[in-house]
């Protein structure tokens, strides 16, 4: 695996989240601006227009060398994990698509490679696939990190899985690998995967026809009946065909409210800030 790059992304300024719900207020920041550093001693400040971002493929799909980079309007590579701002304004968040709905290739951000491109996961040198298609767009929230050094007292004392927070987007459109969508969170599932906490935030794209109808966990069941159960069961069972035990879920095996999901997002954003400021050892994670 690659060692962490010497360059580090400068953490985005803290944001205001759920102030009305009594959570701690953060200093506001531009929703589509990010300040980042690419070389030691040379800092570049840029206004990142997320509408100009596009995926750029390198290599052939379903090969070990295949990568999907994120580039800006000038063709410059950016990290989908570190450079895309988490907050999109008006209570929405940016979501990076790793796995389009109705596909099975296990794509993920390469957290140990420079610019953290999206690649197909491997095991013992072989490309990995889910045993069946995933039925929703799947990916991550940028600028979040599940800290493997911190136990979560709400979820059986489980430690984070050392990855960005996962997102399950339930809208009708099939997105593409590397798409950057604006979504609103609706609920969270506390999956425990081999003892590690692996949050699944359920969200919907703001462009979806039903987006205005769903604003919290109860709305999902009303307008997307059975979806929350289907998501939980899919992630519980997908390892069973490979002879592994089923995953478990904390918090009573039930999805949380939107308020709790936003709390998870805030806390993991804070953990990411500590990571890129090097207040926590990065190990083999790339901060470039």
PDB file of C-alpha atoms in Angstrom:
ATOM      1  CA  UNK A   1       0.000   0.000   0.000  1.00  0.00           C
ATOM      2  CA  UNK A   2       1.200   3.541  -0.627  1.00  0.00           C
ATOM      3  CA  UNK A   3       2.503   5.571   2.293  1.00  0.00           C
ATOM      4  CA  UNK A   4       0.743   8.816   3.177  1.00  0.00           C
ATOM      5  CA  UNK A   5       1.759  11.680   0.914  1.00  0.00           C
ATOM      6  CA  UNK A   6       3.883  14.412   2.412  1.00  0.00           C
ATOM      7  CA  UNK A   7       1.505  17.088   1.208  1.00  0.00           C
ATOM      8  CA  UNK A   8      -1.609  17.658   3.289  1.00  0.00           C
ATOM      9  CA  UNK A   9      -4.999  19.160   2.586  1.00  0.00           C
ATOM     10  CA  UNK A  10      -5.703  22.199   4.747  1.00  0.00           C
ATOM     11  CA  UNK A  11      -8.840  21.527   6.721  1.00  0.00           C
ATOM     12  CA  UNK A  12     -11.980  23.326   5.676  1.00  0.00           C
ATOM     13  CA  UNK A  13     -13.212  25.845   8.213  1.00  0.00           C
ATOM     14  CA  UNK A  14     -15.767  24.619  10.684  1.00  0.00           C
ATOM     15  CA  UNK A  15     -19.404  24.990   9.769  1.00  0.00           C
ATOM     16  CA  UNK A  16     -22.754  25.592  11.403  1.00  0.00           C
ATOM     17  CA  UNK A  17     -24.887  22.471  11.642  1.00  0.00           C
ATOM     18  CA  UNK A  18     -28.163  22.005  13.425  1.00  0.00           C
ATOM     19  CA  UNK A  19     -27.793  25.097  15.545  1.00  0.00           C
ATOM     20  CA  UNK A  20     -31.536  25.149  15.997  1.00  0.00           C
ATOM     21  CA  UNK A  21     -31.431  21.601  17.394  1.00  0.00           C
ATOM     22  CA  UNK A  22     -29.033  22.609  20.126  1.00  0.00           C
ATOM     23  CA  UNK A  23     -25.864  21.190  18.627  1.00  0.00           C
ATOM     24  CA  UNK A  24     -22.686  23.222  18.838  1.00  0.00           C
ATOM     25  CA  UNK A  25     -22.445  26.100  16.355  1.00  0.00           C
ATOM     26  CA  UNK A  26     -19.472  26.299  13.991  1.00  0.00           C
ATOM     27  CA  UNK A  27     -18.054  29.331  12.232  1.00  0.00           C
ATOM     28  CA  UNK A  28     -19.691  29.609   8.840  1.00  0.00           C
ATOM     29  CA  UNK A  29     -17.768  29.036   5.630  1.00  0.00           C
ATOM     30  CA  UNK A  30     -18.441  29.404   1.944  1.00  0.00           C
ATOM     31  CA  UNK A  31     -20.502  26.369   0.894  1.00  0.00           C
ATOM     32  CA  UNK A  32     -18.669  25.902  -2.395  1.00  0.00           C
ATOM     33  CA  UNK A  33     -15.217  27.086  -1.424  1.00  0.00           C
ATOM     34  CA  UNK A  34     -12.278  25.016  -0.308  1.00  0.00           C
ATOM     35  CA  UNK A  35      -8.720  25.917   0.572  1.00  0.00           C
ATOM     36  CA  UNK A  36      -6.186  23.213  -0.073  1.00  0.00           C
ATOM     37  CA  UNK A  37      -2.454  22.611  -0.129  1.00  0.00           C
ATOM     38  CA  UNK A  38      -0.686  20.403  -2.625  1.00  0.00           C
ATOM     39  CA  UNK A  39       3.041  20.886  -1.984  1.00  0.00           C
ATOM     40  CA  UNK A  40       4.938  21.527   1.212  1.00  0.00           C
ATOM     41  CA  UNK A  41       5.664  25.244   1.337  1.00  0.00           C
ATOM     42  CA  UNK A  42       3.425  26.048  -1.614  1.00  0.00           C
ATOM     43  CA  UNK A  43      -0.196  26.728  -0.776  1.00  0.00           C
ATOM     44  CA  UNK A  44      -2.836  27.227  -3.444  1.00  0.00           C
ATOM     45  CA  UNK A  45      -6.132  28.834  -2.551  1.00  0.00           C
ATOM     46  CA  UNK A  46      -9.010  28.349  -4.959  1.00  0.00           C
ATOM     47  CA  UNK A  47     -12.740  28.707  -5.109  1.00  0.00           C
ATOM     48  CA  UNK A  48     -13.856  25.242  -6.048  1.00  0.00           C
ATOM     49  CA  UNK A  49     -16.972  25.314  -8.222  1.00  0.00           C
ATOM     50  CA  UNK A  50     -18.498  21.924  -7.652  1.00  0.00           C
ATOM     51  CA  UNK A  51     -20.647  22.290 -10.758  1.00  0.00           C
ATOM     52  CA  UNK A  52     -17.439  22.204 -12.832  1.00  0.00           C
ATOM     53  CA  UNK A  53     -16.157  18.966 -11.308  1.00  0.00           C
ATOM     54  CA  UNK A  54     -16.185  15.873 -13.478  1.00  0.00           C
ATOM     55  CA  UNK A  55     -14.853  12.333 -13.279  1.00  0.00           C
ATOM     56  CA  UNK A  56     -11.919  11.389 -15.511  1.00  0.00           C
ATOM     57  CA  UNK A  57     -11.169   7.737 -16.183  1.00  0.00           C
ATOM     58  CA  UNK A  58      -7.700   6.259 -16.370  1.00  0.00           C
ATOM     59  CA  UNK A  59      -7.298   2.702 -17.668  1.00  0.00           C
ATOM     60  CA  UNK A  60      -9.991   0.200 -18.540  1.00  0.00           C
ATOM     61  CA  UNK A  61     -12.916  -0.640 -16.234  1.00  0.00           C
ATOM     62  CA  UNK A  62     -12.709  -3.902 -14.337  1.00  0.00           C
ATOM     63  CA  UNK A  63      -8.915  -3.981 -14.387  1.00  0.00           C
ATOM     64  CA  UNK A  64      -6.446  -3.541 -11.544  1.00  0.00           C
ATOM     65  CA  UNK A  65      -5.143  -0.279 -13.045  1.00  0.00           C
ATOM     66  CA  UNK A  66      -8.526   1.385 -13.507  1.00  0.00           C
ATOM     67  CA  UNK A  67      -8.928   4.689 -11.670  1.00  0.00           C
ATOM     68  CA  UNK A  68     -11.548   7.439 -11.740  1.00  0.00           C
ATOM     69  CA  UNK A  69     -10.058  10.794 -10.797  1.00  0.00           C
ATOM     70  CA  UNK A  70     -11.985  13.964 -10.018  1.00  0.00           C
ATOM     71  CA  UNK A  71     -10.894  17.007 -12.019  1.00  0.00           C
ATOM     72  CA  UNK A  72     -11.954  20.642 -12.067  1.00  0.00           C
ATOM     73  CA  UNK A  73     -12.811  22.824 -15.059  1.00  0.00           C
ATOM     74  CA  UNK A  74      -9.118  23.311 -15.811  1.00  0.00           C
ATOM     75  CA  UNK A  75      -8.373  19.606 -15.770  1.00  0.00           C
ATOM     76  CA  UNK A  76      -6.578  19.712 -12.414  1.00  0.00           C
ATOM     77  CA  UNK A  77      -6.881  16.613 -10.250  1.00  0.00           C
ATOM     78  CA  UNK A  78      -8.635  17.007  -6.916  1.00  0.00           C
ATOM     79  CA  UNK A  79      -9.261  14.614  -4.072  1.00  0.00           C
ATOM     80  CA  UNK A  80     -12.927  13.619  -3.828  1.00  0.00           C
ATOM     81  CA  UNK A  81     -12.322  12.906  -0.146  1.00  0.00           C
ATOM     82  CA  UNK A  82     -10.358  15.992   0.918  1.00  0.00           C
ATOM     83  CA  UNK A  83     -11.032  18.774  -1.611  1.00  0.00           C
ATOM     84  CA  UNK A  84     -14.782  18.652  -2.207  1.00  0.00           C
ATOM     85  CA  UNK A  85     -16.514  20.623   0.557  1.00  0.00           C
ATOM     86  CA  UNK A  86     -18.854  18.621   2.725  1.00  0.00           C
ATOM     87  CA  UNK A  87     -21.519  21.278   3.012  1.00  0.00           C
ATOM     88  CA  UNK A  88     -23.442  22.339  -0.107  1.00  0.00           C
ATOM     89  CA  UNK A  89     -25.571  25.093   1.457  1.00  0.00           C
ATOM     90  CA  UNK A  90     -29.210  25.252   2.566  1.00  0.00           C
ATOM     91  CA  UNK A  91     -28.853  22.132   4.696  1.00  0.00           C
ATOM     92  CA  UNK A  92     -27.592  19.967   1.825  1.00  0.00           C
ATOM     93  CA  UNK A  93     -24.325  18.056   1.545  1.00  0.00           C
ATOM     94  CA  UNK A  94     -22.096  16.915  -1.288  1.00  0.00           C
ATOM     95  CA  UNK A  95     -22.126  13.198  -2.013  1.00  0.00           C
ATOM     96  CA  UNK A  96     -19.485  11.401  -4.106  1.00  0.00           C
ATOM     97  CA  UNK A  97     -20.795   8.401  -6.042  1.00  0.00           C
ATOM     98  CA  UNK A  98     -18.531   5.364  -5.886  1.00  0.00           C
ATOM     99  CA  UNK A  99     -20.972   2.618  -6.910  1.00  0.00           C
ATOM    100  CA  UNK A 100     -23.927   3.372  -9.215  1.00  0.00           C
ATOM    101  CA  UNK A 101     -27.200   1.661  -8.392  1.00  0.00           C
ATOM    102  CA  UNK A 102     -27.850  -1.734 -10.002  1.00  0.00           C
ATOM    103  CA  UNK A 103     -24.151  -2.571 -10.313  1.00  0.00           C
ATOM    104  CA  UNK A 104     -21.917  -4.990  -8.406  1.00  0.00           C
ATOM    105  CA  UNK A 105     -18.285  -3.928  -8.874  1.00  0.00           C
ATOM    106  CA  UNK A 106     -17.008  -2.931  -5.417  1.00  0.00           C
ATOM    107  CA  UNK A 107     -15.664   0.538  -6.146  1.00  0.00           C
ATOM    108  CA  UNK A 108     -14.188   2.747  -3.432  1.00  0.00           C
ATOM    109  CA  UNK A 109     -12.009   5.780  -2.873  1.00  0.00           C
ATOM    110  CA  UNK A 110      -8.375   4.709  -2.637  1.00  0.00           C
ATOM    111  CA  UNK A 111      -7.616   6.368   0.691  1.00  0.00           C
ATOM    112  CA  UNK A 112      -3.922   5.440   0.471  1.00  0.00           C
ATOM    113  CA  UNK A 113      -3.234   6.919  -2.999  1.00  0.00           C
ATOM    114  CA  UNK A 114      -2.454  10.517  -3.984  1.00  0.00           C
ATOM    115  CA  UNK A 115      -5.644  12.400  -4.951  1.00  0.00           C
ATOM    116  CA  UNK A 116      -7.633   9.440  -3.541  1.00  0.00           C
ATOM    117  CA  UNK A 117      -9.125   8.307  -6.878  1.00  0.00           C
ATOM    118  CA  UNK A 118     -11.932   5.775  -7.063  1.00  0.00           C
ATOM    119  CA  UNK A 119     -10.783   2.243  -7.872  1.00  0.00           C
ATOM    120  CA  UNK A 120     -12.169  -1.285  -7.717  1.00  0.00           C
ATOM    121  CA  UNK A 121     -11.353  -2.979  -4.439  1.00  0.00           C
ATOM    122  CA  UNK A 122      -9.218  -6.104  -4.489  1.00  0.00           C
ATOM    123  CA  UNK A 123      -8.631  -9.151  -2.330  1.00  0.00           C
ATOM    124  CA  UNK A 124      -5.535 -11.314  -2.803  1.00  0.00           C
ATOM    125  CA  UNK A 125      -4.908  -9.557  -6.106  1.00  0.00           C
ATOM    126  CA  UNK A 126      -8.392 -10.214  -7.467  1.00  0.00           C
ATOM    127  CA  UNK A 127     -11.048  -7.616  -8.257  1.00  0.00           C
ATOM    128  CA  UNK A 128     -13.933  -7.667  -5.816  1.00  0.00           C
ATOM    129  CA  UNK A 129     -17.634  -7.778  -6.647  1.00  0.00           C
ATOM    130  CA  UNK A 130     -20.715  -7.877  -4.490  1.00  0.00           C
ATOM    131  CA  UNK A 131     -22.619 -11.172  -4.826  1.00  0.00           C
ATOM    132  CA  UNK A 132     -25.558  -9.228  -6.275  1.00  0.00           C
ATOM    133  CA  UNK A 133     -26.293  -5.706  -7.458  1.00  0.00           C
ATOM    134  CA  UNK A 134     -26.612  -2.879  -4.977  1.00  0.00           C
ATOM    135  CA  UNK A 135     -30.005  -1.251  -5.430  1.00  0.00           C
ATOM    136  CA  UNK A 136     -29.090   2.353  -4.604  1.00  0.00           C
ATOM    137  CA  UNK A 137     -26.367   4.827  -5.470  1.00  0.00           C
ATOM    138  CA  UNK A 138     -23.591   4.311  -2.936  1.00  0.00           C
ATOM    139  CA  UNK A 139     -20.628   6.440  -1.998  1.00  0.00           C
ATOM    140  CA  UNK A 140     -19.255   8.820   0.608  1.00  0.00           C
ATOM    141  CA  UNK A 141     -19.498  12.199   2.231  1.00  0.00           C
ATOM    142  CA  UNK A 142     -16.280  14.155   1.597  1.00  0.00           C
ATOM    143  CA  UNK A 143     -14.363  15.627   4.511  1.00  0.00           C
ATOM    144  CA  UNK A 144     -15.586  12.972   6.956  1.00  0.00           C
ATOM    145  CA  UNK A 145     -13.650  10.192   8.656  1.00  0.00           C
ATOM    146  CA  UNK A 146     -14.600   7.398  11.034  1.00  0.00           C
ATOM    147  CA  UNK A 147     -11.824   7.554  13.619  1.00  0.00           C
ATOM    148  CA  UNK A 148     -10.458   4.069  14.442  1.00  0.00           C
ATOM    149  CA  UNK A 149      -8.997   5.355  17.722  1.00  0.00           C
ATOM    150  CA  UNK A 150     -12.303   6.522  19.209  1.00  0.00           C
ATOM    151  CA  UNK A 151     -14.964   4.238  20.687  1.00  0.00           C
ATOM    152  CA  UNK A 152     -18.610   5.159  20.169  1.00  0.00           C
ATOM    153  CA  UNK A 153     -20.460   4.777  23.456  1.00  0.00           C
ATOM    154  CA  UNK A 154     -23.838   4.754  21.657  1.00  0.00           C
ATOM    155  CA  UNK A 155     -22.888   1.790  19.473  1.00  0.00           C
ATOM    156  CA  UNK A 156     -21.447  -0.903  21.733  1.00  0.00           C
ATOM    157  CA  UNK A 157     -18.150   0.928  22.107  1.00  0.00           C
ATOM    158  CA  UNK A 158     -17.258   0.156  18.485  1.00  0.00           C
ATOM    159  CA  UNK A 159     -14.337   1.993  16.883  1.00  0.00           C
ATOM    160  CA  UNK A 160     -14.508   3.704  13.487  1.00  0.00           C
ATOM    161  CA  UNK A 161     -13.521   1.819  10.333  1.00  0.00           C
ATOM    162  CA  UNK A 162     -10.849   4.327   9.174  1.00  0.00           C
ATOM    163  CA  UNK A 163     -12.854   5.416   6.117  1.00  0.00           C
ATOM    164  CA  UNK A 164     -15.066   8.336   5.060  1.00  0.00           C
ATOM    165  CA  UNK A 165     -18.734   8.044   6.010  1.00  0.00           C
ATOM    166  CA  UNK A 166     -20.787   5.927   3.602  1.00  0.00           C
ATOM    167  CA  UNK A 167     -23.948   7.247   1.952  1.00  0.00           C
ATOM    168  CA  UNK A 168     -26.868   5.322   0.452  1.00  0.00           C
ATOM    169  CA  UNK A 169     -28.758   7.578  -1.961  1.00  0.00           C
ATOM    170  CA  UNK A 170     -32.298   6.329  -2.590  1.00  0.00           C
ATOM    171  CA  UNK A 171     -33.362   8.480  -5.556  1.00  0.00           C
ATOM    172  CA  UNK A 172     -34.647   7.069  -8.827  1.00  0.00           C
ATOM    173  CA  UNK A 173     -31.766   8.140 -11.109  1.00  0.00           C
ATOM    174  CA  UNK A 174     -28.771   5.900 -11.666  1.00  0.00           C
ATOM    175  CA  UNK A 175     -25.708   8.078 -11.149  1.00  0.00           C
ATOM    176  CA  UNK A 176     -22.199   7.542 -12.533  1.00  0.00           C
ATOM    177  CA  UNK A 177     -18.924   6.760 -10.792  1.00  0.00           C
ATOM    178  CA  UNK A 178     -17.385  10.030  -9.622  1.00  0.00           C
ATOM    179  CA  UNK A 179     -20.546  12.132  -9.837  1.00  0.00           C
ATOM    180  CA  UNK A 180     -20.856  14.858  -7.197  1.00  0.00           C
ATOM    181  CA  UNK A 181     -24.481  15.195  -6.102  1.00  0.00           C
ATOM    182  CA  UNK A 182     -26.202  17.458  -3.616  1.00  0.00           C
ATOM    183  CA  UNK A 183     -28.222  15.415  -1.142  1.00  0.00           C
ATOM    184  CA  UNK A 184     -30.115  15.804   2.090  1.00  0.00           C
ATOM    185  CA  UNK A 185     -29.656  13.226   4.859  1.00  0.00           C
ATOM    186  CA  UNK A 186     -32.736  11.428   6.138  1.00  0.00           C
ATOM    187  CA  UNK A 187     -31.558   8.711   8.533  1.00  0.00           C
ATOM    188  CA  UNK A 188     -28.552   6.669   9.631  1.00  0.00           C
ATOM    189  CA  UNK A 189     -27.851   2.981  10.212  1.00  0.00           C
ATOM    190  CA  UNK A 190     -25.103   1.969  12.645  1.00  0.00           C
ATOM    191  CA  UNK A 191     -23.591  -1.059  10.918  1.00  0.00           C
ATOM    192  CA  UNK A 192     -20.986  -3.058  12.821  1.00  0.00           C
ATOM    193  CA  UNK A 193     -18.675  -4.831  10.371  1.00  0.00           C
ATOM    194  CA  UNK A 194     -16.263  -7.281  12.028  1.00  0.00           C
ATOM    195  CA  UNK A 195     -16.359  -5.154  15.164  1.00  0.00           C
ATOM    196  CA  UNK A 196     -15.850  -1.818  13.412  1.00  0.00           C
ATOM    197  CA  UNK A 197     -18.452   0.947  13.210  1.00  0.00           C
ATOM    198  CA  UNK A 198     -19.391   1.650   9.594  1.00  0.00           C
ATOM    199  CA  UNK A 199     -22.142   4.281   9.426  1.00  0.00           C
ATOM    200  CA  UNK A 200     -24.587   4.237   6.520  1.00  0.00           C
ATOM    201  CA  UNK A 201     -26.270   7.609   6.006  1.00  0.00           C
ATOM    202  CA  UNK A 202     -29.514   7.339   4.040  1.00  0.00           C
ATOM    203  CA  UNK A 203     -30.010  10.381   1.810  1.00  0.00           C
ATOM    204  CA  UNK A 204     -31.779  11.571  -1.319  1.00  0.00           C
ATOM    205  CA  UNK A 205     -30.559  13.725  -4.189  1.00  0.00           C
ATOM    206  CA  UNK A 206     -32.083  17.182  -4.280  1.00  0.00           C
ATOM    207  CA  UNK A 207     -32.824  16.592  -7.966  1.00  0.00           C
ATOM    208  CA  UNK A 208     -35.051  13.588  -7.277  1.00  0.00           C
ATOM    209  CA  UNK A 209     -38.779  14.125  -7.955  1.00  0.00           C
ATOM    210  CA  UNK A 210     -39.639  12.972  -4.428  1.00  0.00           C
ATOM    211  CA  UNK A 211     -36.947  15.021  -2.660  1.00  0.00           C
ATOM    212  CA  UNK A 212     -39.416  17.634  -1.407  1.00  0.00           C
ATOM    213  CA  UNK A 213     -41.588  14.925   0.142  1.00  0.00           C
ATOM    214  CA  UNK A 214     -38.977  13.340   2.390  1.00  0.00           C
ATOM    215  CA  UNK A 215     -37.329  15.251   5.211  1.00  0.00           C
ATOM    216  CA  UNK A 216     -36.872  12.684   7.991  1.00  0.00           C
ATOM    217  CA  UNK A 217     -36.850   8.973   8.663  1.00  0.00           C
ATOM    218  CA  UNK A 218     -40.649   8.608   8.879  1.00  0.00           C
ATOM    219  CA  UNK A 219     -41.059  10.219   5.459  1.00  0.00           C
ATOM    220  CA  UNK A 220     -38.822   7.566   3.926  1.00  0.00           C
ATOM    221  CA  UNK A 221     -41.119   4.788   5.073  1.00  0.00           C
ATOM    222  CA  UNK A 222     -44.145   6.715   3.821  1.00  0.00           C
ATOM    223  CA  UNK A 223     -42.870   7.542   0.337  1.00  0.00           C
ATOM    224  CA  UNK A 224     -40.316   4.734  -0.115  1.00  0.00           C
ATOM    225  CA  UNK A 225     -42.033   1.895   1.781  1.00  0.00           C
ATOM    226  CA  UNK A 226     -39.744  -0.953   2.729  1.00  0.00           C
ATOM    227  CA  UNK A 227     -36.576   0.841   1.608  1.00  0.00           C
ATOM    228  CA  UNK A 228     -34.980   1.267   5.040  1.00  0.00           C
ATOM    229  CA  UNK A 229     -35.503  -2.406   5.843  1.00  0.00           C
ATOM    230  CA  UNK A 230     -34.147  -3.389   2.429  1.00  0.00           C
ATOM    231  CA  UNK A 231     -31.003  -1.284   2.944  1.00  0.00           C
ATOM    232  CA  UNK A 232     -30.386  -2.780   6.366  1.00  0.00           C
ATOM    233  CA  UNK A 233     -30.927  -6.330   5.150  1.00  0.00           C
ATOM    234  CA  UNK A 234     -28.744  -5.839   2.062  1.00  0.00           C
ATOM    235  CA  UNK A 235     -25.772  -4.655   4.111  1.00  0.00           C
ATOM    236  CA  UNK A 236     -26.432  -7.256   6.795  1.00  0.00           C
ATOM    237  CA  UNK A 237     -26.359 -10.178   4.394  1.00  0.00           C
ATOM    238  CA  UNK A 238     -24.032  -9.364   1.482  1.00  0.00           C
ATOM    239  CA  UNK A 239     -21.031 -11.210   2.961  1.00  0.00           C
ATOM    240  CA  UNK A 240     -22.930 -14.419   3.685  1.00  0.00           C
ATOM    241  CA  UNK A 241     -22.473 -15.911   0.170  1.00  0.00           C
ATOM    242  CA  UNK A 242     -18.692 -15.682   0.756  1.00  0.00           C
ATOM    243  CA  UNK A 243     -19.004 -17.746   3.915  1.00  0.00           C
ATOM    244  CA  UNK A 244     -18.687 -14.837   6.322  1.00  0.00           C
ATOM    245  CA  UNK A 245     -21.064 -14.041   9.163  1.00  0.00           C
ATOM    246  CA  UNK A 246     -23.794 -11.446   8.737  1.00  0.00           C
ATOM    247  CA  UNK A 247     -23.050  -7.884   9.735  1.00  0.00           C
ATOM    248  CA  UNK A 248     -24.805  -6.459  12.766  1.00  0.00           C
ATOM    249  CA  UNK A 249     -26.456  -3.129  13.521  1.00  0.00           C
ATOM    250  CA  UNK A 250     -26.416  -1.097  16.695  1.00  0.00           C
ATOM    251  CA  UNK A 251     -28.985   1.334  18.069  1.00  0.00           C
ATOM    252  CA  UNK A 252     -31.645  -1.350  18.363  1.00  0.00           C
ATOM    253  CA  UNK A 253     -31.209  -2.500  14.771  1.00  0.00           C
ATOM    254  CA  UNK A 254     -33.248   0.516  13.648  1.00  0.00           C
ATOM    255  CA  UNK A 255     -32.569   3.603  11.525  1.00  0.00           C
ATOM    256  CA  UNK A 256     -32.051   6.866  13.378  1.00  0.00           C
ATOM    257  CA  UNK A 257     -33.743  10.201  12.912  1.00  0.00           C
ATOM    258  CA  UNK A 258     -32.374  12.859  10.589  1.00  0.00           C
ATOM    259  CA  UNK A 259     -31.188  14.818  13.628  1.00  0.00           C
ATOM    260  CA  UNK A 260     -29.057  11.910  14.766  1.00  0.00           C
ATOM    261  CA  UNK A 261     -27.704  11.424  11.228  1.00  0.00           C
ATOM    262  CA  UNK A 262     -26.623  15.058  11.168  1.00  0.00           C
ATOM    263  CA  UNK A 263     -24.886  14.537  14.508  1.00  0.00           C
ATOM    264  CA  UNK A 264     -22.921  11.657  12.969  1.00  0.00           C
ATOM    265  CA  UNK A 265     -21.940  13.845  10.014  1.00  0.00           C
ATOM    266  CA  UNK A 266     -20.792  16.664  12.291  1.00  0.00           C
ATOM    267  CA  UNK A 267     -18.723  14.392  14.514  1.00  0.00           C
ATOM    268  CA  UNK A 268     -17.023  12.625  11.610  1.00  0.00           C
ATOM    269  CA  UNK A 269     -16.285  15.963   9.949  1.00  0.00           C
ATOM    270  CA  UNK A 270     -14.574  17.035  13.166  1.00  0.00           C
ATOM    271  CA  UNK A 271     -12.561  13.805  13.125  1.00  0.00           C
ATOM    272  CA  UNK A 272     -11.516  14.502   9.525  1.00  0.00           C
ATOM    273  CA  UNK A 273     -10.368  17.987  10.499  1.00  0.00           C
ATOM    274  CA  UNK A 274      -8.159  16.500  13.211  1.00  0.00           C
ATOM    275  CA  UNK A 275      -6.782  14.005  10.693  1.00  0.00           C
ATOM    276  CA  UNK A 276      -5.783  16.551   8.039  1.00  0.00           C
ATOM    277  CA  UNK A 277      -4.353  18.862  10.699  1.00  0.00           C
ATOM    278  CA  UNK A 278      -2.254  15.855  11.767  1.00  0.00           C
ATOM    279  CA  UNK A 279      -3.597  15.933  15.289  1.00  0.00           C
ATOM    280  CA  UNK A 280      -4.166  12.212  14.738  1.00  0.00           C
ATOM    281  CA  UNK A 281      -1.578   9.984  13.007  1.00  0.00           C
ATOM    282  CA  UNK A 282      -2.594   9.347   9.397  1.00  0.00           C
ATOM    283  CA  UNK A 283      -0.748   6.058   9.048  1.00  0.00           C
ATOM    284  CA  UNK A 284      -1.015   4.976   5.406  1.00  0.00           C
ATOM    285  CA  UNK A 285      -3.877   7.345   4.588  1.00  0.00           C
ATOM    286  CA  UNK A 286      -3.139   9.878   1.859  1.00  0.00           C
ATOM    287  CA  UNK A 287      -3.851  13.462   2.849  1.00  0.00           C
ATOM    288  CA  UNK A 288      -3.135  14.756  -0.680  1.00  0.00           C
TER     289      UNK A 288
END
